[in-house]
mmCIF file of C-alpha atoms and ligand atoms in Angstrom:
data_model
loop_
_atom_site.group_PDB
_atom_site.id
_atom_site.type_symbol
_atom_site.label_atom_id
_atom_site.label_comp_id
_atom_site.label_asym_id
_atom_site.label_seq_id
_atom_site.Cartn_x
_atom_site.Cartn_y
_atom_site.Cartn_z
ATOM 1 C CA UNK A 1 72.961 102.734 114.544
ATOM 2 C CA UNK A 2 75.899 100.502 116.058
ATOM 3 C CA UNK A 3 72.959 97.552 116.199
ATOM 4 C CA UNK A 4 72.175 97.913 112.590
ATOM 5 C CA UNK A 5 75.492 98.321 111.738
ATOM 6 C CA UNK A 6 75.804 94.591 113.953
ATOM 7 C CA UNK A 7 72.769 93.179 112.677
ATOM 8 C CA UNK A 8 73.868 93.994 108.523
ATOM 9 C CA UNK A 9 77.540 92.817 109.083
ATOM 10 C CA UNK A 10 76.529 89.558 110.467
ATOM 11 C CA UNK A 11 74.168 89.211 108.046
ATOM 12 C CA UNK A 12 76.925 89.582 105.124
ATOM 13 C CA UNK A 13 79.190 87.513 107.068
ATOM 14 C CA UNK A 14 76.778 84.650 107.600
ATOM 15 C CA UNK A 15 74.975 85.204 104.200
ATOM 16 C CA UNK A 16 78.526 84.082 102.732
ATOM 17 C CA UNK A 17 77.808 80.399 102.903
ATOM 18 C CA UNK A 18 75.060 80.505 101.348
ATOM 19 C CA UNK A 19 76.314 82.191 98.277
ATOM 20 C CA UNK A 20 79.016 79.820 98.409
ATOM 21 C CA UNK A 21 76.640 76.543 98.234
ATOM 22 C CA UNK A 22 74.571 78.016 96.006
ATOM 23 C CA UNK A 23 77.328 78.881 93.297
ATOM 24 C CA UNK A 24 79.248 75.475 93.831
ATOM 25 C CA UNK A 25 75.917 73.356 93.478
ATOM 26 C CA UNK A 26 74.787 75.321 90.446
ATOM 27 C CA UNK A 27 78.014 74.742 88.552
ATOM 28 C CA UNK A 28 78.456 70.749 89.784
ATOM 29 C CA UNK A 29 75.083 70.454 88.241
ATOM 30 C CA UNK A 30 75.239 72.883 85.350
ATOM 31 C CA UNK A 31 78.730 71.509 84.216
ATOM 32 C CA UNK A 32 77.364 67.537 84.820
ATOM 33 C CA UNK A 33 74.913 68.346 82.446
ATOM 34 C CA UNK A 34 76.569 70.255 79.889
ATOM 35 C CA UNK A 35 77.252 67.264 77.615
ATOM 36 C CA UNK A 36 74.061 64.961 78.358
ATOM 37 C CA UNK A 37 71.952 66.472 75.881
ATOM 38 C CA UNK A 38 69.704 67.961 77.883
ATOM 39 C CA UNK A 39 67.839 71.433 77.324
ATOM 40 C CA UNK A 40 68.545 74.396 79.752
ATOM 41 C CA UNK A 41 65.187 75.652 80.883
ATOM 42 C CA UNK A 42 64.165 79.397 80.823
ATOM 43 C CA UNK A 43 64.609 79.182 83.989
ATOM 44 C CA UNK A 44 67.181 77.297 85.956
ATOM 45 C CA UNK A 45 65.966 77.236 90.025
ATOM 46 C CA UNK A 46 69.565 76.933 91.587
ATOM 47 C CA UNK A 47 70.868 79.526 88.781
ATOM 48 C CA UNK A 48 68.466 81.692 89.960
ATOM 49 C CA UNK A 49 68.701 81.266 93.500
ATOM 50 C CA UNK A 50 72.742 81.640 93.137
ATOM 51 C CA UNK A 51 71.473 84.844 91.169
ATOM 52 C CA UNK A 52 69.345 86.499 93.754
ATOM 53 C CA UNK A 53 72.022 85.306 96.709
ATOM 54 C CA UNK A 54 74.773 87.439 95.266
ATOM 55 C CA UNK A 55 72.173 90.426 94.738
ATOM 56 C CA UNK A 56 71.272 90.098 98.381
ATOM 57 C CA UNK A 57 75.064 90.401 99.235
ATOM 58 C CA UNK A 58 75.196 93.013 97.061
ATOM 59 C CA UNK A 59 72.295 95.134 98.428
ATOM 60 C CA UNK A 60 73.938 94.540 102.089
ATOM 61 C CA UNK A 61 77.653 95.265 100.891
ATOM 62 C CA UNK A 62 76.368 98.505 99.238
ATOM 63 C CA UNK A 63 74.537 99.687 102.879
ATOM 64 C CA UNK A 64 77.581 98.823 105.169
ATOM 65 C CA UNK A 65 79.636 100.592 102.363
ATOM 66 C CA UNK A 66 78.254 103.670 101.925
ATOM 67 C CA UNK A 67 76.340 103.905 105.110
ATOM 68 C CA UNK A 68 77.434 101.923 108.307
ATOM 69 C CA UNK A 69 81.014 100.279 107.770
ATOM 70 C CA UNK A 70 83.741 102.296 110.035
ATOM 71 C CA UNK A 71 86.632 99.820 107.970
ATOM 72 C CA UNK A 72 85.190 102.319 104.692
ATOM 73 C CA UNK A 73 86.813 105.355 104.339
ATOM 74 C CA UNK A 74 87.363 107.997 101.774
ATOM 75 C CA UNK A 75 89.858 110.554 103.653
ATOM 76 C CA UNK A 76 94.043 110.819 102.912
ATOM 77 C CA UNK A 77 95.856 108.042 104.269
ATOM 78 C CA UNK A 78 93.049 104.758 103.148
ATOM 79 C CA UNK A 79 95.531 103.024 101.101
ATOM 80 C CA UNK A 80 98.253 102.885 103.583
ATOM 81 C CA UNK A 81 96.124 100.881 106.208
ATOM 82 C CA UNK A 82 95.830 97.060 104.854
ATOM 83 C CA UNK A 83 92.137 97.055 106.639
ATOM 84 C CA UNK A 84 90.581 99.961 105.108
ATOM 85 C CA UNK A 85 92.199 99.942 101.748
ATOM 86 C CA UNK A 86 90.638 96.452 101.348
ATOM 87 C CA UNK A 87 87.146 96.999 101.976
ATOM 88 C CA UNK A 88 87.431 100.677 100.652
ATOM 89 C CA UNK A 89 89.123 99.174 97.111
ATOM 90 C CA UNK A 90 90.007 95.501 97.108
ATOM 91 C CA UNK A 91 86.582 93.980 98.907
ATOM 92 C CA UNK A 92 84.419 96.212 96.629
ATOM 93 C CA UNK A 93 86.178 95.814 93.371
ATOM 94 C CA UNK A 94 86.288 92.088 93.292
ATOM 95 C CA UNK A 95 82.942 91.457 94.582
ATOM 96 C CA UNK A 96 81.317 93.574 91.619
ATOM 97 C CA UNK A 97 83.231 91.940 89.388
ATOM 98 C CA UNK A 98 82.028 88.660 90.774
ATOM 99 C CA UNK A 99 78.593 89.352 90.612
ATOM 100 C CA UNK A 100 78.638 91.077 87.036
ATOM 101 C CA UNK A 101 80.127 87.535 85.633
ATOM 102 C CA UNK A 102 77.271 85.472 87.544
ATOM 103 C CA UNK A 103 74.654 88.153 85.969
ATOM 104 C CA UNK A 104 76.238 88.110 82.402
ATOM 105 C CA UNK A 105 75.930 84.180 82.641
ATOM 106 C CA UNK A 106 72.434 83.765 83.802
ATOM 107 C CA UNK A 107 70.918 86.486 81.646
ATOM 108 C CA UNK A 108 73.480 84.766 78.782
ATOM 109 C CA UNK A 109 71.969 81.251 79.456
ATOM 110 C CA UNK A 110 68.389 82.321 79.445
ATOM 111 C CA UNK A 111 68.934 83.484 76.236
ATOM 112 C CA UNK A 112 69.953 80.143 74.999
ATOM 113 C CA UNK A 113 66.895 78.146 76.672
ATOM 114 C CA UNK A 114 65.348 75.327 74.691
ATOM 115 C CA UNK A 115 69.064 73.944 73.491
ATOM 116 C CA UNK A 116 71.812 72.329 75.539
ATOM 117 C CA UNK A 117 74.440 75.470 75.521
ATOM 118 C CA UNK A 118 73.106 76.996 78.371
ATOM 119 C CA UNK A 119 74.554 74.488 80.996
ATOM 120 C CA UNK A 120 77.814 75.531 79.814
ATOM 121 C CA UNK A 121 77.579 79.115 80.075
ATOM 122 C CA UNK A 122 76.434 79.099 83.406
ATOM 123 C CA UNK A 123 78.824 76.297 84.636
ATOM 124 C CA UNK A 124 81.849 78.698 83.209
ATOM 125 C CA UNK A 125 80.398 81.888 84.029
ATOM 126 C CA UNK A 126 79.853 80.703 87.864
ATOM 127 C CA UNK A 127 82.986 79.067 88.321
ATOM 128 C CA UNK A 128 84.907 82.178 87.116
ATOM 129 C CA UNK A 129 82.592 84.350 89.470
ATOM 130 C CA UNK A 130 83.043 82.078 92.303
ATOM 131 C CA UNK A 131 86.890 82.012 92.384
ATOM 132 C CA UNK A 132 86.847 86.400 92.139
ATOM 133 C CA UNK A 133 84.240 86.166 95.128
ATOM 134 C CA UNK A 134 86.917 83.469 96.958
ATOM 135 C CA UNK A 135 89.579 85.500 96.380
ATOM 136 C CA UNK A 136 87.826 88.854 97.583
ATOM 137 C CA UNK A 137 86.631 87.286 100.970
ATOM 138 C CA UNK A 138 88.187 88.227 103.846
ATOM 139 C CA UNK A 139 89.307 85.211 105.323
ATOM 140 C CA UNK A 140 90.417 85.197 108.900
ATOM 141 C CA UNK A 141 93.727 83.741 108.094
ATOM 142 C CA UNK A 142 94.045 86.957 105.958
ATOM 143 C CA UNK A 143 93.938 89.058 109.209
ATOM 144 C CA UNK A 144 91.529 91.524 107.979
ATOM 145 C CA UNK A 145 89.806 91.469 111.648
ATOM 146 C CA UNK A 146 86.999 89.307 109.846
ATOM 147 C CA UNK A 147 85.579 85.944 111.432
ATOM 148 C CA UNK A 148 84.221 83.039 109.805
ATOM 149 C CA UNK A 149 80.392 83.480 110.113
HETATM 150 C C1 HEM B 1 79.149 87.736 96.986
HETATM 151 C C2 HEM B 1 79.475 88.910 97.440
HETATM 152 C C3 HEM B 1 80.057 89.207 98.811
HETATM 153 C C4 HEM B 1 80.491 88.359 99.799
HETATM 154 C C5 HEM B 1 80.511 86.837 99.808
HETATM 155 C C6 HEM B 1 80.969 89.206 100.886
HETATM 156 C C7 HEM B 1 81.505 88.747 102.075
HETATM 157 C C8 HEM B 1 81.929 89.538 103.127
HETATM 158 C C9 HEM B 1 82.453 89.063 104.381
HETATM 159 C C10 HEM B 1 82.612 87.582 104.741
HETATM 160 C C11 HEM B 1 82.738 90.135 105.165
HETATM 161 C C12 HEM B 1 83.345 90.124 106.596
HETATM 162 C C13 HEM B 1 82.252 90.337 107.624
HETATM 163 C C14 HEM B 1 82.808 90.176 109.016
HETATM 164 O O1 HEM B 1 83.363 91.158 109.543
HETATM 165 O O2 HEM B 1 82.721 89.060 109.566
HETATM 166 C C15 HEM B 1 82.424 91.319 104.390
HETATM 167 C C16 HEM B 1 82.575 92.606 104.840
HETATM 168 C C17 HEM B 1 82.232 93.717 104.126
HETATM 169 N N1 HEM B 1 81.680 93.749 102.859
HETATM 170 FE FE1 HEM B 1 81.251 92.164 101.697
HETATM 171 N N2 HEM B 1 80.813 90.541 100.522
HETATM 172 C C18 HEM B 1 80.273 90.568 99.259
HETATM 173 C C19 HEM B 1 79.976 91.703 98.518
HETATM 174 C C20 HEM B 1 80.158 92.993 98.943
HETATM 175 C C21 HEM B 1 79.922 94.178 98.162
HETATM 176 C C22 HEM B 1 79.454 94.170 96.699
HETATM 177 C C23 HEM B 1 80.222 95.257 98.952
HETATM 178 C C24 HEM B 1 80.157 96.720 98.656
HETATM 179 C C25 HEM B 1 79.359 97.265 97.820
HETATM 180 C C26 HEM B 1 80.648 94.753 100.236
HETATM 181 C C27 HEM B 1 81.011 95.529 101.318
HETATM 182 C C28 HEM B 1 81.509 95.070 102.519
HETATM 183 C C29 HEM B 1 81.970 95.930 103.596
HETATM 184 C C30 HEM B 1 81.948 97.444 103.618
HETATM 185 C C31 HEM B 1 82.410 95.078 104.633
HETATM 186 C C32 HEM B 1 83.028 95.494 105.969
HETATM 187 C C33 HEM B 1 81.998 95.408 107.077
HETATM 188 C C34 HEM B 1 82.628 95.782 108.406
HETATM 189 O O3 HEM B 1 83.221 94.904 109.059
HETATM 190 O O4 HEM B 1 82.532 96.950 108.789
HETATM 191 N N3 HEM B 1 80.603 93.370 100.200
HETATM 192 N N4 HEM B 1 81.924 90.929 103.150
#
């Protein structure tokens, strides 16, 4: 178990960056083209790619929660240690959140294919979802025992 454990916690730690390109790339492009009167197409490739990244994370985040994670913890005392009350509360709460805005804004913007709107609601959804997911990484300057890949 401790390799899987390993194996899914690098995974979410190096799977990070790519969530993190993804969502800034999407909204430069989405918010550069919000005004030049283009369409938004059913479906938007980086969108959707940003999309699926932050379901990926999710899928992993939900098996080292609830399965492998020793920093989880649902016994007396969780909220008193910095560590485990953040990936018990803080981690999980933020990173939902996160994802639910990127979600809402895709499935928003596909519903607004074939006129120029859609740009916009995924350039404002994003950006809002990518600065909850900033805030909710743990950073190693944050001293959460977290590195940087
Ligand atoms: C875009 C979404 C997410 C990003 C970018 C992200 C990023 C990270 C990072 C960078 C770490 C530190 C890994 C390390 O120790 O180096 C981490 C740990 C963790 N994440 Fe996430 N996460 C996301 C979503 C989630 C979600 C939704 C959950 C829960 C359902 C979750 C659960 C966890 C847990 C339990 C750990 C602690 C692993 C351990 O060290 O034991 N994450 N996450």
């Amino acid at each position: 178990m401790e390799y899987v454990y390993l194996a899914a916690k690098h995974a979410h730690s190096g799977l990070r960056w790519v969530v993190l390109v993804l969502l800034i790339l999407t909204i430069v492009n989405a918010l550069g083209k919000r005004n030049g009167g283009t369409v938004y197409p059913a479906k938007n490739k980086l969108a959707l790619f940003g999309l699926i990244s932050v379901h990926v994370q999710l899928l992993l985040g939900l098996a080292l929660y609830f399965l492998l994670s020793p920093l989880v913890s649902f016994e007396e005392g969780v909220m008193s240690n910095s560590v485990t009350r953040f990936y018990t509360v803080e981690h999980l709460v933020g990173m939902v959140l996160g994802i639910i805005l990127i979600t809402v804004g895709y499935s928003k913007a596909k519903r607004q294919a074939g006129i120029n709107k859609g740009w916009k609601t995924v350039g404002i959804f994003y950006l809002i979802g990518l600065v909850v997911i900033l805030a909710s990484i743990p950073w190693p300057f944050r001293d959460l025992g977290a590195g940087w890949f």
